[in-house]
Coordinates of C-alpha atoms in Angstrom, one line a residue:
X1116 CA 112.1 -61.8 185.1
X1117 CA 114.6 -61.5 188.0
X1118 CA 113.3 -59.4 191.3
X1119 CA 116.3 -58.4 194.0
X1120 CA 115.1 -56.1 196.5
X1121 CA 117.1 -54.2 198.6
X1122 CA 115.6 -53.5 202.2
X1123 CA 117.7 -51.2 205.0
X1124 CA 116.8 -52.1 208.1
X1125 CA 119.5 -49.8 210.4
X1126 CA 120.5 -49.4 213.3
X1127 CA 118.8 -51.8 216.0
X1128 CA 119.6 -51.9 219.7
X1129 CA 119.3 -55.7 221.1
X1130 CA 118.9 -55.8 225.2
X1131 CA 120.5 -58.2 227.0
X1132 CA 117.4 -61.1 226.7
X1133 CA 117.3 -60.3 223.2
X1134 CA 120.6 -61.0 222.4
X1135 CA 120.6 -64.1 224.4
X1136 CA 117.6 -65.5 222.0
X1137 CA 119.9 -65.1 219.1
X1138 CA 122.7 -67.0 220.5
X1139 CA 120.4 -69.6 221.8
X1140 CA 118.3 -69.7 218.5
X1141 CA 122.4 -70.1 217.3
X1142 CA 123.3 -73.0 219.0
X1143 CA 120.2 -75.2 218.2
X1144 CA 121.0 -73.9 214.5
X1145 CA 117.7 -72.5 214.1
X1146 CA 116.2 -71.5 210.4
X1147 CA 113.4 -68.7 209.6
X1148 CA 111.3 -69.5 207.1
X1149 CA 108.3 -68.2 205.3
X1150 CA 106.1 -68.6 202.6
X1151 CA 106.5 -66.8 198.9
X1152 CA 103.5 -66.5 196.7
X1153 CA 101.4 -69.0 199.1
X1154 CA 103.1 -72.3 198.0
X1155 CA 107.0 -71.9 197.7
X1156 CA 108.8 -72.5 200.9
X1157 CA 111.8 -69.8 201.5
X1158 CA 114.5 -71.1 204.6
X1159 CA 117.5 -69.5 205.8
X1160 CA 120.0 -69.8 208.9
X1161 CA 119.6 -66.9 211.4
X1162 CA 123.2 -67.1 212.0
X1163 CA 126.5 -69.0 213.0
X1164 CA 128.7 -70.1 215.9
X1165 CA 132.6 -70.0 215.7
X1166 CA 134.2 -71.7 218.0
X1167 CA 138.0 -70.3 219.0
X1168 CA 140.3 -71.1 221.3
X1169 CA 139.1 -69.1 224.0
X1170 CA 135.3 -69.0 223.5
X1171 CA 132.5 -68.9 221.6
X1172 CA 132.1 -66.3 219.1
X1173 CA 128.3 -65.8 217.8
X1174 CA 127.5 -64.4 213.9
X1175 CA 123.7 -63.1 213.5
X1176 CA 123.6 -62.7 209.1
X1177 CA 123.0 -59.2 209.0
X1178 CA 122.4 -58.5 205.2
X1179 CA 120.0 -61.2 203.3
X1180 CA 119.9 -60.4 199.8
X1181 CA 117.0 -61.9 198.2
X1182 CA 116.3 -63.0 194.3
X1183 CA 112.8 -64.8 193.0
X1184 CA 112.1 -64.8 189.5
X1185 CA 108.4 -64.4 187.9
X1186 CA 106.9 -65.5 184.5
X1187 CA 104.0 -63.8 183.1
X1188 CA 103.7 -62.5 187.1
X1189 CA 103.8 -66.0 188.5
X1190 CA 106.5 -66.2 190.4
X1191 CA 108.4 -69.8 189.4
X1192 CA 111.5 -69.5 191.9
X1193 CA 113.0 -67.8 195.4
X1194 CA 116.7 -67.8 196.7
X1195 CA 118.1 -66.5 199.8
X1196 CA 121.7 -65.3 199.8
X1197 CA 123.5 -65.3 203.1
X1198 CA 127.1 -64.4 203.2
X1199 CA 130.0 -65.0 206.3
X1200 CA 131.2 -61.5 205.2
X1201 CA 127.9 -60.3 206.0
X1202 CA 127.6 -60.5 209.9
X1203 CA 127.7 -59.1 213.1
X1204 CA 129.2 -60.8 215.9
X1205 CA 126.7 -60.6 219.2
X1206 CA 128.4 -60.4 222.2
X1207 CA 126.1 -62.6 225.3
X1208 CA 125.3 -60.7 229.0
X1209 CA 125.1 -57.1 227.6
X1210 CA 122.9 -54.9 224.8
X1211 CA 124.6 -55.2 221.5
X1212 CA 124.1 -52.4 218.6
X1213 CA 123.6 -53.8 215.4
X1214 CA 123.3 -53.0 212.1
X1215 CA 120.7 -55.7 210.4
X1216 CA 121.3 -54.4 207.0
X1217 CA 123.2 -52.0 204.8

């Protein structure tokens, strides 16, 4: 069996220092990661840098779309799905609204 959950996270204000962790967490090309079902390792990118002409442009992933599949309730397999039409750019030295999921 197949599990994809959906979870809506909103409408998130990031200050200033927040913000600044992101695009720092960016550039080192940083990866969150957790554990599914004790033993099964899950790893994904928190984001992406685009470098233009003119500067830097920062990506946080903003939808994650998640699929594990189960046998007999065991769960035998995890993906993460992350998506460059699924982002919102950050903006450094101010707050940023974002939306972290829809």
């Amino acid at each position: 069996m197949l599990l994809n959950a959906i979870c809506v996270m909103g409408d998130v204000k990031l200050s200033e220092q927040q913000v600044q962790q992101f695009v720092e967490a960016i550039e080192r090309d940083e990866k969150f990661d957790f554990l599914l079902d004790e033993n099964l390792p899950i790893v994904g990118y928190v984001g992406f840098q685009d470098i233009g002409i003119d500067k830097k442009h920062y990506f946080l992933f903003n939808h994650l779309q998640f699929d594990f599949a189960f046998n007999d309730g065991t769960v035998m397999g995890g993906n993460i799905s992350l998506s460059e039409n699924e982002v919102v750019e950050l903006i450094p030295g101010q707050e940023n609204n974002v939306r972290l999921a829809r």
